[in-house]
CSV table of N, CA and C in Angstrom, one decimal:
chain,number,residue,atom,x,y,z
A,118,UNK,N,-49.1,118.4,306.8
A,118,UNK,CA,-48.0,117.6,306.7
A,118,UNK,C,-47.3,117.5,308.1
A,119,UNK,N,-46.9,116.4,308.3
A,119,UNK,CA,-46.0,116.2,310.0
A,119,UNK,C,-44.8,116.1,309.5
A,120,UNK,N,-44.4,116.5,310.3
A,120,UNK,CA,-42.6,116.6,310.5
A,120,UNK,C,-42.3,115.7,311.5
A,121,UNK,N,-42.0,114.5,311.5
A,121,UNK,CA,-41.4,113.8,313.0
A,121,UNK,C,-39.8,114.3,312.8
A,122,UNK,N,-39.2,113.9,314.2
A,122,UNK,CA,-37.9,114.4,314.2
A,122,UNK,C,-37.6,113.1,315.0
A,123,UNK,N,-36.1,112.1,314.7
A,123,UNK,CA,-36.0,110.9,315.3
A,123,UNK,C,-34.4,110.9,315.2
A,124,UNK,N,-33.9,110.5,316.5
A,124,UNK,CA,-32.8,109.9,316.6
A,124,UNK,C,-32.4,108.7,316.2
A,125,UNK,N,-31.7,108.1,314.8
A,125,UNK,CA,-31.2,107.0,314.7
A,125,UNK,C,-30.2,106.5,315.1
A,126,UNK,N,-29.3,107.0,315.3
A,126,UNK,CA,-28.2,106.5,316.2
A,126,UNK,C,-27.3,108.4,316.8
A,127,UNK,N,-26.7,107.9,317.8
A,127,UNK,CA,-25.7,109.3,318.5
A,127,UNK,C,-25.1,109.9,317.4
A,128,UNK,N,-24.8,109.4,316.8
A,128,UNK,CA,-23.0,110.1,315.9
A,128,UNK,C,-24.3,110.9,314.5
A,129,UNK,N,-25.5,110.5,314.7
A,129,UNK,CA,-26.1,111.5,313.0
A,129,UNK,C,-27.1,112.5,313.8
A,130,UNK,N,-27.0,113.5,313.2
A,130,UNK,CA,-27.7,114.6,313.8
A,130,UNK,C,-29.2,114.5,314.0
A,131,UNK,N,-30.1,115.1,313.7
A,131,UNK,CA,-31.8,114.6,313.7
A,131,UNK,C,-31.7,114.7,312.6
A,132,UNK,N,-33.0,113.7,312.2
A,132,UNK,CA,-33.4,113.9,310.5
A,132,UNK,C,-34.5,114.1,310.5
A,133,UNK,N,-34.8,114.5,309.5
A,133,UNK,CA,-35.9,114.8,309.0
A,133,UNK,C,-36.9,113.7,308.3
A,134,UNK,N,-38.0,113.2,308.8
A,134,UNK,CA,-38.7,112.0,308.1
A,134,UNK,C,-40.3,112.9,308.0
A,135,UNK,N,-41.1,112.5,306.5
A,135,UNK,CA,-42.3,113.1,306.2
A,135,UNK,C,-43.2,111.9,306.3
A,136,UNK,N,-44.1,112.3,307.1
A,136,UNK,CA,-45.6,111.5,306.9
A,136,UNK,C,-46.1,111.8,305.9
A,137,UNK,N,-46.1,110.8,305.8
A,137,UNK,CA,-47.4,111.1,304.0
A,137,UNK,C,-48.4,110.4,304.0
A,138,UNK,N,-48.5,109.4,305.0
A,138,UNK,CA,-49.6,108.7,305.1
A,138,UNK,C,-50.8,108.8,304.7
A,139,UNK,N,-51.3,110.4,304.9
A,139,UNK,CA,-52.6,110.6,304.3
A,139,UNK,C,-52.5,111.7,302.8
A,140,UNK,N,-51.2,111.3,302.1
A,140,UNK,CA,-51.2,111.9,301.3
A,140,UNK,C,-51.6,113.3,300.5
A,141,UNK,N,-51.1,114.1,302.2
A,141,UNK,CA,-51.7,115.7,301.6
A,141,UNK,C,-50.0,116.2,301.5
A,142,UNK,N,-49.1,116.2,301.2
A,142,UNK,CA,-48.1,116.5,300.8
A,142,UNK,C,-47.9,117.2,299.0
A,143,UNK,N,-47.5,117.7,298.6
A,143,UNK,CA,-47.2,118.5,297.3
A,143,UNK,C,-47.7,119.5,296.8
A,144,UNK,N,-48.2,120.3,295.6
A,144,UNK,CA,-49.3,121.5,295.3
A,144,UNK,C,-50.4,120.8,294.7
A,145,UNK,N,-51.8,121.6,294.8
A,145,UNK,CA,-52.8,121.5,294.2
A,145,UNK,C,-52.6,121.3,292.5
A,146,UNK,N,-53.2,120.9,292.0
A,146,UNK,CA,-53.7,122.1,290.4
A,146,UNK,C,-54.6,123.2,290.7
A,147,UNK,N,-54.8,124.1,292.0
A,147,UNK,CA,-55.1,125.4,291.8
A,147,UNK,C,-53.9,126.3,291.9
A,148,UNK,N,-53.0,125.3,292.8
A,148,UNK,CA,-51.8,126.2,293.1
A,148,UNK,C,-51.0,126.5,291.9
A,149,UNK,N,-50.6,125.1,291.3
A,149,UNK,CA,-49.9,125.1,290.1
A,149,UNK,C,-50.5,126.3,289.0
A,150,UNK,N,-51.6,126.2,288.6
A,150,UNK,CA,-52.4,127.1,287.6
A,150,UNK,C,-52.1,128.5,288.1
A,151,UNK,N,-52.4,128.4,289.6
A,151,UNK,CA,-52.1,130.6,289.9
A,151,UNK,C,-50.2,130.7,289.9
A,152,UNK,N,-49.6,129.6,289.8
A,152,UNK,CA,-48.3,130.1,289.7
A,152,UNK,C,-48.0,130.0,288.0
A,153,UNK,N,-48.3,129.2,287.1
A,153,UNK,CA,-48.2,129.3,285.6
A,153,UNK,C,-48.9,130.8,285.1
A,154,UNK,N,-49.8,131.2,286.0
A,154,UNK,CA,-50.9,132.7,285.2
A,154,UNK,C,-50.1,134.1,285.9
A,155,UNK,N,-49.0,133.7,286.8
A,155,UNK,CA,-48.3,134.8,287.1
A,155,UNK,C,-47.2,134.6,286.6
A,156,UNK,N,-46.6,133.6,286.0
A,156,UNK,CA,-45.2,133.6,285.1
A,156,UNK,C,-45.6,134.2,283.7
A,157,UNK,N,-46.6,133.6,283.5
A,157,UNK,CA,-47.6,134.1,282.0
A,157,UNK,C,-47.7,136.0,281.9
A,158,UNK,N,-48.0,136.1,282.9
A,158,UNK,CA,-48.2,137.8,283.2
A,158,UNK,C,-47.2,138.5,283.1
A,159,UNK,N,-45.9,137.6,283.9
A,159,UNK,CA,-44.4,138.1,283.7
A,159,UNK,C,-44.0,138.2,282.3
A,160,UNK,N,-44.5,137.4,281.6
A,160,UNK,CA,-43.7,137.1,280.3
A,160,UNK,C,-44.1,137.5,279.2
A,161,UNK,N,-45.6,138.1,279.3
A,161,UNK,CA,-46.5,139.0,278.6
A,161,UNK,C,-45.8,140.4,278.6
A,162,UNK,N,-45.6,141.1,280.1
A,162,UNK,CA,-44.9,142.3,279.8
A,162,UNK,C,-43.8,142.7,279.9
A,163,UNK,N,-42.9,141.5,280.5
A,163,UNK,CA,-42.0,141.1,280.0
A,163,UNK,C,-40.8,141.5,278.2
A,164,UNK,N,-42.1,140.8,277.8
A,164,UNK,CA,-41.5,140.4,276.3
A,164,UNK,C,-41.2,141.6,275.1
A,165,UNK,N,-42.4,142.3,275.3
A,165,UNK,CA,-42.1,143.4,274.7
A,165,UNK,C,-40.5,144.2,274.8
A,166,UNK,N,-40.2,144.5,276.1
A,166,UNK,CA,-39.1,145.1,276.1
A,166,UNK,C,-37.8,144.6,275.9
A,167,UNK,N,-37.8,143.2,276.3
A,167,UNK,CA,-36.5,142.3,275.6
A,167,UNK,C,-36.7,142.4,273.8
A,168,UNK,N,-37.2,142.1,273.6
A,168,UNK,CA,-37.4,142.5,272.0
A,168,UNK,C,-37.3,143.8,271.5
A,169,UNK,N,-37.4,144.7,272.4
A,169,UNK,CA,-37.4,146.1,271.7
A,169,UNK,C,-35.8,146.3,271.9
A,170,UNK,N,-34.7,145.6,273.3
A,170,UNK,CA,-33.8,146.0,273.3
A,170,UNK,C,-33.0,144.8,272.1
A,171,UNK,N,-33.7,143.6,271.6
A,171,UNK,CA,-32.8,142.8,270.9
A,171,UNK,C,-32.9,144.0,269.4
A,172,UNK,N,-33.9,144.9,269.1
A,172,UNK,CA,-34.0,145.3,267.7
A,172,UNK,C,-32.8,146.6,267.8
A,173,UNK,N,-32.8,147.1,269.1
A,173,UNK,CA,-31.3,148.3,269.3
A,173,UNK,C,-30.8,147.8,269.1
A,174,UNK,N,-30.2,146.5,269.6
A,174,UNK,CA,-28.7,145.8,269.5
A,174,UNK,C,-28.4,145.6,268.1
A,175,UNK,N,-29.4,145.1,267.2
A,175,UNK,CA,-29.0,144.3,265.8
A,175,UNK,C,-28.7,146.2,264.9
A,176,UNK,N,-29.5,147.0,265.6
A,176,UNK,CA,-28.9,148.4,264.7
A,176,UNK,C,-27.9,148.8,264.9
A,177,UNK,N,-27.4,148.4,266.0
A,177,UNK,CA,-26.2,149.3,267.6
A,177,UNK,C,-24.9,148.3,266.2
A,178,UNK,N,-25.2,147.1,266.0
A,178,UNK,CA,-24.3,146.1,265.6
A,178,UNK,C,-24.1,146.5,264.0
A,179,UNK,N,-24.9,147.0,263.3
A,179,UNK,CA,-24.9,147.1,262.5
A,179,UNK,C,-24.2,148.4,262.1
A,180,UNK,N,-24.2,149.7,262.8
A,180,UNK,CA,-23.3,150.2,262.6
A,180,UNK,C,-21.9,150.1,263.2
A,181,UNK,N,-21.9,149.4,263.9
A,181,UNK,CA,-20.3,148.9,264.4
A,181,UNK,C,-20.1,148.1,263.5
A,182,UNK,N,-20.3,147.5,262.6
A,182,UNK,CA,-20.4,146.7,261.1
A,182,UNK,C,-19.6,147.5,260.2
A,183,UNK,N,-20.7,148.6,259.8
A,183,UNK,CA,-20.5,149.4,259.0
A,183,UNK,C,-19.0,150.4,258.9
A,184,UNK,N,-18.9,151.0,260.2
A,184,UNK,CA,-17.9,151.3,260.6
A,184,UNK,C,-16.8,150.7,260.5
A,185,UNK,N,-16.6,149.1,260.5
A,185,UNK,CA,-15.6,148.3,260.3
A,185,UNK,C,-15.1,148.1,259.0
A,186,UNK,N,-16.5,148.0,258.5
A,186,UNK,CA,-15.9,148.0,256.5
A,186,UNK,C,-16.0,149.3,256.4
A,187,UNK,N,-15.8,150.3,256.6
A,187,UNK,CA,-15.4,151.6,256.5
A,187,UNK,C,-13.7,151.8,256.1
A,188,UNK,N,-13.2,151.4,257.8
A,188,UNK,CA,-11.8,151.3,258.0
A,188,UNK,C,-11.8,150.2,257.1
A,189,UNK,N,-11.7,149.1,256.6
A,189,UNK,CA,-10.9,148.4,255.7
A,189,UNK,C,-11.3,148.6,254.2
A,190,UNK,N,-12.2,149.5,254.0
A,190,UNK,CA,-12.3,150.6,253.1
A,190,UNK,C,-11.0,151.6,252.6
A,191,UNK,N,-10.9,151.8,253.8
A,191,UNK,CA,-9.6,152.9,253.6
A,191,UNK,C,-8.4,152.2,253.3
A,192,UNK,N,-7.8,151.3,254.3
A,192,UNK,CA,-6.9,150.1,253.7
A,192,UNK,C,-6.9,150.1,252.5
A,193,UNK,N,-8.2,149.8,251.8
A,193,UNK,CA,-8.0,149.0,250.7
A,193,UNK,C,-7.3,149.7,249.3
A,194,UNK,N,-8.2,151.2,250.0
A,194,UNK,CA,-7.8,152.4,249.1
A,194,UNK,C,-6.7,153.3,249.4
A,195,UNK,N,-5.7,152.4,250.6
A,195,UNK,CA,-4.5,153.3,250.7
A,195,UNK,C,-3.6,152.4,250.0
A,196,UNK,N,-3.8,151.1,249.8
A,196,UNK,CA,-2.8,150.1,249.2
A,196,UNK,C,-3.5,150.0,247.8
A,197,UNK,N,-4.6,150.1,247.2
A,197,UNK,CA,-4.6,150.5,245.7
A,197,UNK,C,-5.1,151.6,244.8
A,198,UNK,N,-4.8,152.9,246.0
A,198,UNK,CA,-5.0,154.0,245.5
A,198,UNK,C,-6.3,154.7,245.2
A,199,UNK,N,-7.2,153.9,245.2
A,199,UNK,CA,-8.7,153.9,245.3
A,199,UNK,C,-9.6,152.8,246.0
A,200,UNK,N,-11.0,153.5,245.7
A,200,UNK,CA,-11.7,152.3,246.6
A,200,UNK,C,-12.3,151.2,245.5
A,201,UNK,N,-12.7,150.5,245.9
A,201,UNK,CA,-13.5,149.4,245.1
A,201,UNK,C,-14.5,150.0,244.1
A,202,UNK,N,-14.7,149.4,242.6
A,202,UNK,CA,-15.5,149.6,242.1
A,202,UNK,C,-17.0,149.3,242.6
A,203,UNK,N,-17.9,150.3,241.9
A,203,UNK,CA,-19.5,150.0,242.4
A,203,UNK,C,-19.2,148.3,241.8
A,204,UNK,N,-18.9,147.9,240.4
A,204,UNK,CA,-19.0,146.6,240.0
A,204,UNK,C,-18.4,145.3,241.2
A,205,UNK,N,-17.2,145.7,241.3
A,205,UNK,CA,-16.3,144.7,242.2
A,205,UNK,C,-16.9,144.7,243.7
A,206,UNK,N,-17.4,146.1,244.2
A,206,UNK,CA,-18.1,146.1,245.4
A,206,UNK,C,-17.1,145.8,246.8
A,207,UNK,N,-18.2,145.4,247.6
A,207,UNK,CA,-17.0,145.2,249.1
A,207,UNK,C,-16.8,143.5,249.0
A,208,UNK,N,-17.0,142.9,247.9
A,208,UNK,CA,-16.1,141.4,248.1
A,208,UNK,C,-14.6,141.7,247.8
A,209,UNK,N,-14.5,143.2,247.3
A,209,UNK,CA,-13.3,143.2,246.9
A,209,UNK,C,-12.0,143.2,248.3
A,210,UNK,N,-13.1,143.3,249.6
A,210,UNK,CA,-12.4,142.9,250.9
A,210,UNK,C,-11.8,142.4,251.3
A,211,UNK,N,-12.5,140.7,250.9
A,211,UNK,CA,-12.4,139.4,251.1
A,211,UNK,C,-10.9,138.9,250.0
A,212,UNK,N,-11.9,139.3,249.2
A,212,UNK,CA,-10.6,138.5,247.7
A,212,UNK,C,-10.3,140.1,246.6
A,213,UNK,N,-9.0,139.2,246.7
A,213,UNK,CA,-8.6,140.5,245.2
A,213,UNK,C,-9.1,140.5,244.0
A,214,UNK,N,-9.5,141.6,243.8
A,214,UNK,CA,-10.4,142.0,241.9
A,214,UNK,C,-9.1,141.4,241.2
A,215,UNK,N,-9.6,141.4,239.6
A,215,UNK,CA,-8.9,140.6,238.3
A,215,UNK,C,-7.8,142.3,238.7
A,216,UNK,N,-6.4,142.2,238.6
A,216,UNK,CA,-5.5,142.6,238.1
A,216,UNK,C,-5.5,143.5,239.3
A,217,UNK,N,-5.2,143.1,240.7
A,217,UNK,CA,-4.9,144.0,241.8
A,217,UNK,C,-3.7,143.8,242.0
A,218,UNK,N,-2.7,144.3,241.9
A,218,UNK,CA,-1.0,144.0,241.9
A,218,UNK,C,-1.2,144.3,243.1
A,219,UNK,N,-1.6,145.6,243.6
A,219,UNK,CA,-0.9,146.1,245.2
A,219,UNK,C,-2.0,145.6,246.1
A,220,UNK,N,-2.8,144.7,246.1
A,220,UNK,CA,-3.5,144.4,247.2
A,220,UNK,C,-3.1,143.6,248.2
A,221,UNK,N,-3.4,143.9,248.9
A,221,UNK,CA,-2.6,143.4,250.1
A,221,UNK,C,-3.5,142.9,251.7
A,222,UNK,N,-4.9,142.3,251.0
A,222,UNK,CA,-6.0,142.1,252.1
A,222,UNK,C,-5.8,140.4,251.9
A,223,UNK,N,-6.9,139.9,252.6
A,223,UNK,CA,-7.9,140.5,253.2
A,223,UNK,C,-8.1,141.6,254.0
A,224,UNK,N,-9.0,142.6,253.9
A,224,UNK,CA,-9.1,143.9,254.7
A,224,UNK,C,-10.1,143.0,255.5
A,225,UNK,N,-10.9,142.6,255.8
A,225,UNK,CA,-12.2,141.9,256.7
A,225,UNK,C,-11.7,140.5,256.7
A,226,UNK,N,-12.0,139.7,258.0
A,226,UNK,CA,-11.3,138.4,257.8
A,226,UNK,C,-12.2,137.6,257.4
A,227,UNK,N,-13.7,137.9,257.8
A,227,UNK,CA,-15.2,136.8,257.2
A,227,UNK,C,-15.6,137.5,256.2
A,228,UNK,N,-16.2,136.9,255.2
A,228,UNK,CA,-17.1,137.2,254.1
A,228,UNK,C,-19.1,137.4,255.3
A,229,UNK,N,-18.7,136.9,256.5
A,229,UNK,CA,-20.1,137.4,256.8
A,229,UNK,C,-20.1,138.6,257.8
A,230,UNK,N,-18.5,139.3,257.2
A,230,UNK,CA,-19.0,140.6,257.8
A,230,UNK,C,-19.4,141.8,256.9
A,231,UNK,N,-19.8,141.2,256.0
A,231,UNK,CA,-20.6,142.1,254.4
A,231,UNK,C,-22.2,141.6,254.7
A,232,UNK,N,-22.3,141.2,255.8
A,232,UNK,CA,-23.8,140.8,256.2
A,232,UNK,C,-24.4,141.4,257.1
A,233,UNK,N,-25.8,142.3,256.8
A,233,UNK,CA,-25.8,142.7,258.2
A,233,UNK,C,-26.4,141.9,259.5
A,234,UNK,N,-27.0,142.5,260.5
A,234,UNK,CA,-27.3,141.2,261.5
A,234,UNK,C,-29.0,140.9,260.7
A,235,UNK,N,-29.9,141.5,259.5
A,235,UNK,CA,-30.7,140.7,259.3
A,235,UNK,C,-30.8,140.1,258.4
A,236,UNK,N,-29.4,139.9,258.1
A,236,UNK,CA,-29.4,138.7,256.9
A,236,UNK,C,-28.9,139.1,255.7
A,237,UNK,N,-29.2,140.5,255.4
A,237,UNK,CA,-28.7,140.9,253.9
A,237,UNK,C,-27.5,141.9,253.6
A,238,UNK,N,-27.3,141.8,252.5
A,238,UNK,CA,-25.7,141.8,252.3
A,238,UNK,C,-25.4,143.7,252.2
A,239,UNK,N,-25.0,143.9,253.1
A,239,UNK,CA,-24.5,145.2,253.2
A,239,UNK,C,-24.3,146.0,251.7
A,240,UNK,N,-25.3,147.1,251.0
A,240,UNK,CA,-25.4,147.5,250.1
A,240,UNK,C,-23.8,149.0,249.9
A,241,UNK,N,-23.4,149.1,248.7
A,241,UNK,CA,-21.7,149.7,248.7
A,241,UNK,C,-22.2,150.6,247.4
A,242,UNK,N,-22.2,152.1,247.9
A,242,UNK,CA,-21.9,153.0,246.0
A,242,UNK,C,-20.8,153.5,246.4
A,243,UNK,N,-20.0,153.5,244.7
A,243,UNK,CA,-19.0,154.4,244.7
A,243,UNK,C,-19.1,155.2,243.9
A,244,UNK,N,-18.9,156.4,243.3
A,244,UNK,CA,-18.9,157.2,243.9
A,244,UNK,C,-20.6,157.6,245.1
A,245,UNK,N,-20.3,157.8,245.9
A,245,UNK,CA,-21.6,158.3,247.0
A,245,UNK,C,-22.1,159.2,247.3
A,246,UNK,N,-22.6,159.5,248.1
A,246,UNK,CA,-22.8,161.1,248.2
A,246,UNK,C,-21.6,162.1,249.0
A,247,UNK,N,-21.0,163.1,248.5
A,247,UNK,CA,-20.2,163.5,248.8
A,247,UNK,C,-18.6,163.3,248.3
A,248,UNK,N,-18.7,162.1,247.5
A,248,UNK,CA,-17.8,161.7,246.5
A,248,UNK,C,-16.9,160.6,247.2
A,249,UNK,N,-17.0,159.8,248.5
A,249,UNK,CA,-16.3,158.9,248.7
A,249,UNK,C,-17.4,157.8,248.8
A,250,UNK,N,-17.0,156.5,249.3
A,250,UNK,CA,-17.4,155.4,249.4
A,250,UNK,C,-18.5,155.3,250.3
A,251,UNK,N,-20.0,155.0,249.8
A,251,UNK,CA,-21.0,154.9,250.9
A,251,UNK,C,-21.3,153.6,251.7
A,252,UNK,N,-21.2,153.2,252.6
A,252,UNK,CA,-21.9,151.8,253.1
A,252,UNK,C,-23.0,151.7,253.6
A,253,UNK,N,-24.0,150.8,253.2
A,253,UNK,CA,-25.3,150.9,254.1
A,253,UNK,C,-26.3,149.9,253.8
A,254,UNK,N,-27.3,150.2,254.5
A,254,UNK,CA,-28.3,148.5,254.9
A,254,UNK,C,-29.4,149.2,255.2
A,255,UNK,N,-30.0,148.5,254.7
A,255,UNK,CA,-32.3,149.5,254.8
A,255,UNK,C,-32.9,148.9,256.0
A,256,UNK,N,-32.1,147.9,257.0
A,256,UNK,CA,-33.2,147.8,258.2
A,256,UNK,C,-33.8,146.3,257.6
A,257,UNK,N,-33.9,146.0,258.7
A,257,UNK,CA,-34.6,144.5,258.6
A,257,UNK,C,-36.2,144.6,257.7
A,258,UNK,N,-36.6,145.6,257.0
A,258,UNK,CA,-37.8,145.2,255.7
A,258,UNK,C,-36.8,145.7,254.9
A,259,UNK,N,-35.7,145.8,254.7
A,259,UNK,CA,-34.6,145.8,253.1
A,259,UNK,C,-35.5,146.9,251.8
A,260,UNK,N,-36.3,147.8,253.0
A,260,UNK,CA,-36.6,148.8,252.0
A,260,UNK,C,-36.1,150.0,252.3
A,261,UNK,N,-35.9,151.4,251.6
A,261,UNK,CA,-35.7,152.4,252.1
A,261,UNK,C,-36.7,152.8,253.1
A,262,UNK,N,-35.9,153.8,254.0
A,262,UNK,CA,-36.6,155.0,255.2
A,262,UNK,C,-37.4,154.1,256.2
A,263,UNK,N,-38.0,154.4,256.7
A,263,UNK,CA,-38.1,153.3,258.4
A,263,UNK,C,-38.1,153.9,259.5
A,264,UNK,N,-38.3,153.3,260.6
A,264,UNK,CA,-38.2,154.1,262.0
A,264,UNK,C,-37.8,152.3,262.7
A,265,UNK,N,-37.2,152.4,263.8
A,265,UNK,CA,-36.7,151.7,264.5
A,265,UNK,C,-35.7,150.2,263.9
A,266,UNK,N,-35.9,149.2,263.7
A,266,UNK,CA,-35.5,148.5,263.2
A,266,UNK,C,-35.6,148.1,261.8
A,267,UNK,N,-36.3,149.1,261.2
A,267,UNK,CA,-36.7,149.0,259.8
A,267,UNK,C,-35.6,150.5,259.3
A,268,UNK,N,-35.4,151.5,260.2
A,268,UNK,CA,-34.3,153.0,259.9
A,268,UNK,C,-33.1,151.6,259.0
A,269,UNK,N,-32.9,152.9,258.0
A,269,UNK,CA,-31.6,152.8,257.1
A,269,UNK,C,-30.8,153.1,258.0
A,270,UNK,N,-29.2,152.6,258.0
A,270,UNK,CA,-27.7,152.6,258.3
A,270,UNK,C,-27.2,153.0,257.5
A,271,UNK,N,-26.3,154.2,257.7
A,271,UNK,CA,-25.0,154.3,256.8
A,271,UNK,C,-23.7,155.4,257.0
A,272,UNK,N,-22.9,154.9,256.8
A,272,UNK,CA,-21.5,155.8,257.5
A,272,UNK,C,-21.5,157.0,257.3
């Protein structure tokens, strides 16, 4: 490729004009292909670890979830003296159960923070182990026990 350099008038600096005449100007398709098979390469090993840090985050989130309907847990059960029935559950968050005189929530301000980040509805016993209110979520396969993004959550 040539570079001419030309003065068109005093007052514009030099410019820059491209021969192209014989039209060897731009990339091959060998070049293009060895720059696509090294983004490819990037994004092969790449990938794994962006995903492994998205499956921490959605656990990381889920107990900062958990933790949250915890505290409005306690709210709920300092203003009606107990916690929500296993039947009534944690919608009793959002809206007041049949005959709550002293309620005084919403304790959670979304109904989709009874969701965890993989879609399913944050599971609530009362009595639990140890005799107060348990919250928890089985991991994105919504089964018991697990290891990584599949591990159980619970306060």
């Amino acid at each position: 490729m040539k570079i001419l350099l030309q003065r068109r008038n005093p007052n514009v600096a030099n410019s820059v004009v491209y021969d192209n005449a014989k039209g060897d100007s731009g990339f091959t398709l060998l070049e293009l292909l060895v720059v696509l098979g090294i983004i490819a390469l990037l994004a092969t090993v790449a990938a794994p670890q962006v995903l492994g840090y998205l499956g921490k985050a959605r656990t990381g989130t889920s107990k900062a979830q958990i933790s949250a309907i915890s505290t409005a847990l306690e709210l709920y059960a300092l203003d009606m003296g107990t916690y929500p029935s296993q039947q009534v559950g944690l919608n009793a968050l959002i809206q007041a159960p049949p005959r709550a005189g002293a309620w005084k929530g919403p304790y959670l301000k979304k109904a989709e923070g009874l969701v965890d980040p993989w879609g399913h509805p944050y599971q609530y016993k009362f009595p639990g182990p140890g005799g107060g209110p348990q919250v928890f979520t089985l991991g994105r396969d919504n089964n018991p026990g697990g290891t990584g993004e599949d591990q159980d959550v619970s306060n």
